[in-house]
């Protein structure tokens, strides 16, 4: 079976018109600094199953450990009250002085 997937890209070159993010009190965005590969793997598998994410499904735990140990990878989670509501991975590319949102869901 063939499935069509739409992929969208966003590029911000000028931050002069950006706004502050004012989340409601019951939401928070948290930088996950423990570098726990199980957390990234969990998010990828559970968020990604509805988004047709398949490229990392074949990864071993060793692949995941290498991925999260990258000092330029930052994993964030969104919480509503104490419940996890989403996540994203941010990959910083110092040579280009840019960041890429690798996965978001």
Short mmCIF file of N, CA and C in Angstrom, two decimals:
data_model
loop_
_atom_site.label_atom_id
_atom_site.label_comp_id
_atom_site.label_asym_id
_atom_site.label_seq_id
_atom_site.Cartn_x
_atom_site.Cartn_y
_atom_site.Cartn_z
N UNK A 1 0.84 -1.18 0.00
CA UNK A 1 0.00 0.00 0.00
C UNK A 1 0.89 1.25 0.00
N UNK A 2 0.53 2.21 -0.79
CA UNK A 2 1.28 3.46 -0.88
C UNK A 2 0.52 4.55 -0.15
N UNK A 3 1.22 5.26 0.71
CA UNK A 3 0.63 6.39 1.42
C UNK A 3 1.35 7.66 1.01
N UNK A 4 0.60 8.70 0.79
CA UNK A 4 1.20 10.00 0.49
C UNK A 4 1.35 10.78 1.79
N UNK A 5 2.51 11.38 1.93
CA UNK A 5 2.81 12.16 3.13
C UNK A 5 3.17 13.57 2.70
N UNK A 6 2.54 14.56 3.33
CA UNK A 6 2.91 15.95 3.07
C UNK A 6 3.94 16.37 4.09
N UNK A 7 4.98 17.02 3.63
CA UNK A 7 6.02 17.51 4.51
C UNK A 7 6.08 19.03 4.34
N UNK A 8 6.11 19.72 5.47
CA UNK A 8 6.15 21.18 5.46
C UNK A 8 7.45 21.66 6.08
N UNK A 9 7.94 22.78 5.60
CA UNK A 9 9.16 23.37 6.12
C UNK A 9 8.89 24.80 6.52
N UNK A 10 9.54 25.24 7.57
CA UNK A 10 9.42 26.61 8.06
C UNK A 10 10.82 27.15 8.24
N UNK A 11 11.06 28.33 7.71
CA UNK A 11 12.35 28.97 7.89
C UNK A 11 12.12 30.38 8.39
N UNK A 12 12.80 30.73 9.46
CA UNK A 12 12.73 32.08 10.01
C UNK A 12 14.10 32.72 9.85
N UNK A 13 14.18 33.74 9.05
CA UNK A 13 15.45 34.41 8.82
C UNK A 13 15.55 35.72 9.58
N UNK A 14 14.43 36.23 10.05
CA UNK A 14 14.41 37.52 10.73
C UNK A 14 13.57 37.39 11.99
N UNK A 15 14.19 37.59 13.14
CA UNK A 15 13.49 37.44 14.41
C UNK A 15 12.90 38.75 14.92
N UNK A 16 12.97 39.80 14.14
CA UNK A 16 12.51 41.10 14.63
C UNK A 16 10.99 41.16 14.83
N UNK A 17 10.26 40.27 14.18
CA UNK A 17 8.79 40.29 14.31
C UNK A 17 8.25 39.11 15.11
N UNK A 18 9.12 38.39 15.82
CA UNK A 18 8.64 37.27 16.61
C UNK A 18 8.00 37.76 17.90
N UNK A 19 7.18 36.92 18.48
CA UNK A 19 6.48 37.29 19.70
C UNK A 19 6.90 36.35 20.83
N UNK A 20 6.72 36.81 22.05
CA UNK A 20 6.99 35.95 23.19
C UNK A 20 5.91 34.88 23.29
N UNK A 21 6.31 33.71 23.70
CA UNK A 21 5.38 32.61 23.88
C UNK A 21 4.81 32.68 25.28
N UNK A 22 3.53 32.93 25.37
CA UNK A 22 2.86 33.00 26.67
C UNK A 22 1.94 31.79 26.81
N UNK A 23 2.48 30.74 27.40
CA UNK A 23 1.69 29.53 27.61
C UNK A 23 0.73 29.72 28.77
N UNK A 24 -0.43 29.09 28.71
CA UNK A 24 -1.30 29.09 29.89
C UNK A 24 -0.57 28.48 31.08
N UNK A 25 -0.99 28.83 32.27
CA UNK A 25 -0.31 28.39 33.50
C UNK A 25 -0.17 26.88 33.62
N UNK A 26 -1.09 26.12 33.04
CA UNK A 26 -1.04 24.67 33.19
C UNK A 26 -0.16 23.98 32.14
N UNK A 27 0.52 24.77 31.29
CA UNK A 27 1.44 24.21 30.29
C UNK A 27 2.85 24.66 30.58
N UNK A 28 3.80 23.79 30.27
CA UNK A 28 5.21 24.18 30.38
C UNK A 28 6.03 23.41 29.36
N UNK A 29 7.07 24.06 28.85
CA UNK A 29 8.02 23.42 27.95
C UNK A 29 9.29 23.19 28.74
N UNK A 30 9.76 21.95 28.72
CA UNK A 30 10.88 21.55 29.56
C UNK A 30 12.00 20.99 28.68
N UNK A 31 13.22 21.51 28.87
CA UNK A 31 14.39 20.94 28.22
C UNK A 31 14.77 19.68 28.98
N UNK A 32 14.77 18.56 28.29
CA UNK A 32 15.13 17.29 28.91
C UNK A 32 16.65 17.14 28.80
N UNK A 33 17.35 17.39 29.88
CA UNK A 33 18.81 17.42 29.83
C UNK A 33 19.47 16.13 30.32
N UNK A 34 18.69 15.10 30.59
CA UNK A 34 19.26 13.85 31.09
C UNK A 34 19.86 12.99 29.98
N UNK A 35 19.55 13.30 28.73
CA UNK A 35 20.04 12.52 27.58
C UNK A 35 19.67 11.05 27.71
N UNK A 36 18.40 10.80 28.00
CA UNK A 36 17.88 9.44 28.15
C UNK A 36 17.33 8.96 26.81
N UNK A 37 18.03 8.04 26.17
CA UNK A 37 17.60 7.59 24.85
C UNK A 37 16.22 6.95 24.88
N UNK A 38 15.83 6.36 26.00
CA UNK A 38 14.51 5.72 26.10
C UNK A 38 13.39 6.75 25.93
N UNK A 39 13.61 7.95 26.43
CA UNK A 39 12.60 9.00 26.31
C UNK A 39 12.42 9.42 24.85
N UNK A 40 13.53 9.67 24.15
CA UNK A 40 13.43 10.05 22.74
C UNK A 40 12.83 8.92 21.91
N UNK A 41 13.22 7.71 22.22
CA UNK A 41 12.68 6.54 21.52
C UNK A 41 11.17 6.42 21.77
N UNK A 42 10.75 6.61 23.00
CA UNK A 42 9.33 6.56 23.35
C UNK A 42 8.55 7.62 22.56
N UNK A 43 9.05 8.86 22.58
CA UNK A 43 8.35 9.92 21.84
C UNK A 43 8.28 9.61 20.36
N UNK A 44 9.41 9.21 19.79
CA UNK A 44 9.44 8.92 18.36
C UNK A 44 8.42 7.84 18.01
N UNK A 45 8.41 6.76 18.76
CA UNK A 45 7.50 5.65 18.45
C UNK A 45 6.04 6.01 18.67
N UNK A 46 5.74 6.71 19.75
CA UNK A 46 4.34 6.97 20.09
C UNK A 46 3.76 8.17 19.36
N UNK A 47 4.51 9.22 19.22
CA UNK A 47 4.03 10.38 18.46
C UNK A 47 4.09 10.06 16.97
N UNK A 48 5.17 9.42 16.57
CA UNK A 48 5.41 9.16 15.16
C UNK A 48 4.50 8.16 14.50
N UNK A 49 3.88 7.29 15.29
CA UNK A 49 3.04 6.26 14.65
C UNK A 49 1.86 6.88 13.91
N UNK A 50 1.41 8.04 14.32
CA UNK A 50 0.30 8.71 13.63
C UNK A 50 0.79 9.70 12.57
N UNK A 51 2.11 9.83 12.46
CA UNK A 51 2.69 10.80 11.52
C UNK A 51 3.53 10.14 10.43
N UNK A 52 3.47 8.81 10.36
CA UNK A 52 4.23 8.04 9.37
C UNK A 52 5.74 8.20 9.51
N UNK A 53 6.21 8.37 10.74
CA UNK A 53 7.65 8.40 10.98
C UNK A 53 8.15 6.96 10.96
N UNK A 54 9.03 6.65 10.03
CA UNK A 54 9.48 5.26 9.91
C UNK A 54 11.01 5.13 9.88
N UNK A 55 11.74 6.21 9.63
CA UNK A 55 13.17 6.08 9.41
C UNK A 55 13.94 5.56 10.62
N UNK A 56 13.48 5.83 11.83
CA UNK A 56 14.20 5.38 13.02
C UNK A 56 13.65 4.08 13.61
N UNK A 57 12.65 3.51 13.01
CA UNK A 57 12.05 2.29 13.56
C UNK A 57 13.05 1.13 13.58
N UNK A 58 14.03 1.16 12.72
CA UNK A 58 15.02 0.08 12.65
C UNK A 58 16.22 0.33 13.57
N UNK A 59 16.24 1.47 14.25
CA UNK A 59 17.38 1.80 15.12
C UNK A 59 17.48 0.84 16.30
N UNK A 60 18.72 0.48 16.61
CA UNK A 60 19.00 -0.29 17.81
C UNK A 60 19.13 0.69 18.99
N UNK A 61 19.19 0.13 20.18
CA UNK A 61 19.42 1.00 21.35
C UNK A 61 20.75 1.74 21.22
N UNK A 62 21.73 1.10 20.61
CA UNK A 62 23.03 1.76 20.39
C UNK A 62 22.87 2.98 19.49
N UNK A 63 22.06 2.86 18.43
CA UNK A 63 21.80 4.02 17.57
C UNK A 63 21.16 5.15 18.35
N UNK A 64 20.19 4.80 19.19
CA UNK A 64 19.50 5.81 20.00
C UNK A 64 20.45 6.47 20.99
N UNK A 65 21.31 5.68 21.62
CA UNK A 65 22.26 6.25 22.59
C UNK A 65 23.22 7.22 21.90
N UNK A 66 23.68 6.84 20.73
CA UNK A 66 24.58 7.74 19.98
C UNK A 66 23.85 9.03 19.61
N UNK A 67 22.62 8.91 19.19
CA UNK A 67 21.81 10.07 18.80
C UNK A 67 21.66 11.05 19.95
N UNK A 68 21.22 10.58 21.10
CA UNK A 68 20.96 11.49 22.22
C UNK A 68 22.23 12.00 22.88
N UNK A 69 23.35 11.33 22.64
CA UNK A 69 24.60 11.81 23.25
C UNK A 69 25.22 12.97 22.46
N UNK A 70 24.66 13.29 21.30
CA UNK A 70 25.15 14.42 20.51
C UNK A 70 24.94 15.71 21.30
N UNK A 71 26.01 16.46 21.53
CA UNK A 71 25.91 17.69 22.33
C UNK A 71 25.12 18.79 21.63
N UNK A 72 24.84 18.61 20.34
CA UNK A 72 24.05 19.60 19.59
C UNK A 72 22.57 19.21 19.47
N UNK A 73 22.17 18.15 20.15
CA UNK A 73 20.77 17.72 20.17
C UNK A 73 20.13 18.19 21.47
N UNK A 74 18.98 18.83 21.35
CA UNK A 74 18.23 19.28 22.51
C UNK A 74 16.81 18.74 22.39
N UNK A 75 16.37 18.04 23.42
CA UNK A 75 15.04 17.44 23.42
C UNK A 75 14.16 18.19 24.41
N UNK A 76 13.00 18.61 23.95
CA UNK A 76 12.05 19.36 24.77
C UNK A 76 10.75 18.60 24.84
N UNK A 77 10.09 18.70 25.99
CA UNK A 77 8.76 18.12 26.08
C UNK A 77 7.77 19.19 26.55
N UNK A 78 6.56 19.06 26.07
CA UNK A 78 5.46 19.92 26.48
C UNK A 78 4.64 19.15 27.50
N UNK A 79 4.37 19.78 28.63
CA UNK A 79 3.53 19.16 29.64
C UNK A 79 2.30 20.01 29.87
N UNK A 80 1.17 19.34 30.00
CA UNK A 80 -0.07 19.97 30.43
C UNK A 80 -0.34 19.43 31.82
N UNK A 81 -0.29 20.32 32.80
CA UNK A 81 -0.28 19.91 34.20
C UNK A 81 0.92 18.98 34.39
N UNK A 82 0.71 17.74 34.79
CA UNK A 82 1.84 16.82 34.93
C UNK A 82 1.87 15.76 33.84
N UNK A 83 1.02 15.92 32.84
CA UNK A 83 0.93 14.93 31.76
C UNK A 83 1.74 15.40 30.55
N UNK A 84 2.47 14.47 29.94
CA UNK A 84 3.22 14.78 28.73
C UNK A 84 2.24 14.98 27.58
N UNK A 85 2.38 16.11 26.88
CA UNK A 85 1.47 16.44 25.79
C UNK A 85 2.16 16.46 24.43
N UNK A 86 3.49 16.47 24.39
CA UNK A 86 4.20 16.49 23.12
C UNK A 86 5.70 16.68 23.33
N UNK A 87 6.40 16.73 22.21
CA UNK A 87 7.85 16.92 22.28
C UNK A 87 8.38 17.44 20.97
N UNK A 88 9.61 17.92 21.01
CA UNK A 88 10.34 18.20 19.79
C UNK A 88 11.83 18.06 20.03
N UNK A 89 12.54 17.75 18.95
CA UNK A 89 13.99 17.66 18.98
C UNK A 89 14.56 18.82 18.17
N UNK A 90 15.49 19.49 18.76
CA UNK A 90 16.15 20.63 18.13
C UNK A 90 17.61 20.25 17.91
N UNK A 91 18.07 20.36 16.67
CA UNK A 91 19.46 20.06 16.36
C UNK A 91 20.15 21.36 15.98
N UNK A 92 21.13 21.74 16.78
CA UNK A 92 21.89 22.96 16.52
C UNK A 92 23.04 22.64 15.57
N UNK A 93 23.20 23.49 14.55
CA UNK A 93 24.27 23.32 13.56
C UNK A 93 25.20 24.53 13.67
N UNK A 94 26.24 24.41 14.52
CA UNK A 94 27.10 25.57 14.79
C UNK A 94 27.80 26.12 13.56
N UNK A 95 28.16 25.26 12.61
CA UNK A 95 28.86 25.73 11.42
C UNK A 95 28.01 26.66 10.57
N UNK A 96 26.70 26.50 10.64
CA UNK A 96 25.78 27.37 9.89
C UNK A 96 25.09 28.39 10.78
N UNK A 97 25.32 28.27 12.08
CA UNK A 97 24.64 29.10 13.09
C UNK A 97 23.12 29.05 12.89
N UNK A 98 22.62 27.83 12.84
CA UNK A 98 21.19 27.63 12.69
C UNK A 98 20.76 26.41 13.49
N UNK A 99 19.47 26.31 13.70
CA UNK A 99 18.91 25.15 14.41
C UNK A 99 17.79 24.56 13.56
N UNK A 100 17.66 23.27 13.64
CA UNK A 100 16.62 22.55 12.89
C UNK A 100 15.72 21.86 13.89
N UNK A 101 14.42 22.03 13.72
CA UNK A 101 13.47 21.23 14.48
C UNK A 101 13.33 19.91 13.73
N UNK A 102 13.94 18.88 14.29
CA UNK A 102 14.02 17.60 13.58
C UNK A 102 12.70 16.83 13.65
N UNK A 103 12.13 16.74 14.83
CA UNK A 103 10.84 16.06 15.02
C UNK A 103 10.00 16.91 15.95
N UNK A 104 8.72 16.97 15.66
CA UNK A 104 7.80 17.81 16.40
C UNK A 104 6.46 17.13 16.44
N UNK A 105 5.93 16.91 17.60
CA UNK A 105 4.61 16.29 17.65
C UNK A 105 4.04 16.26 19.05
#
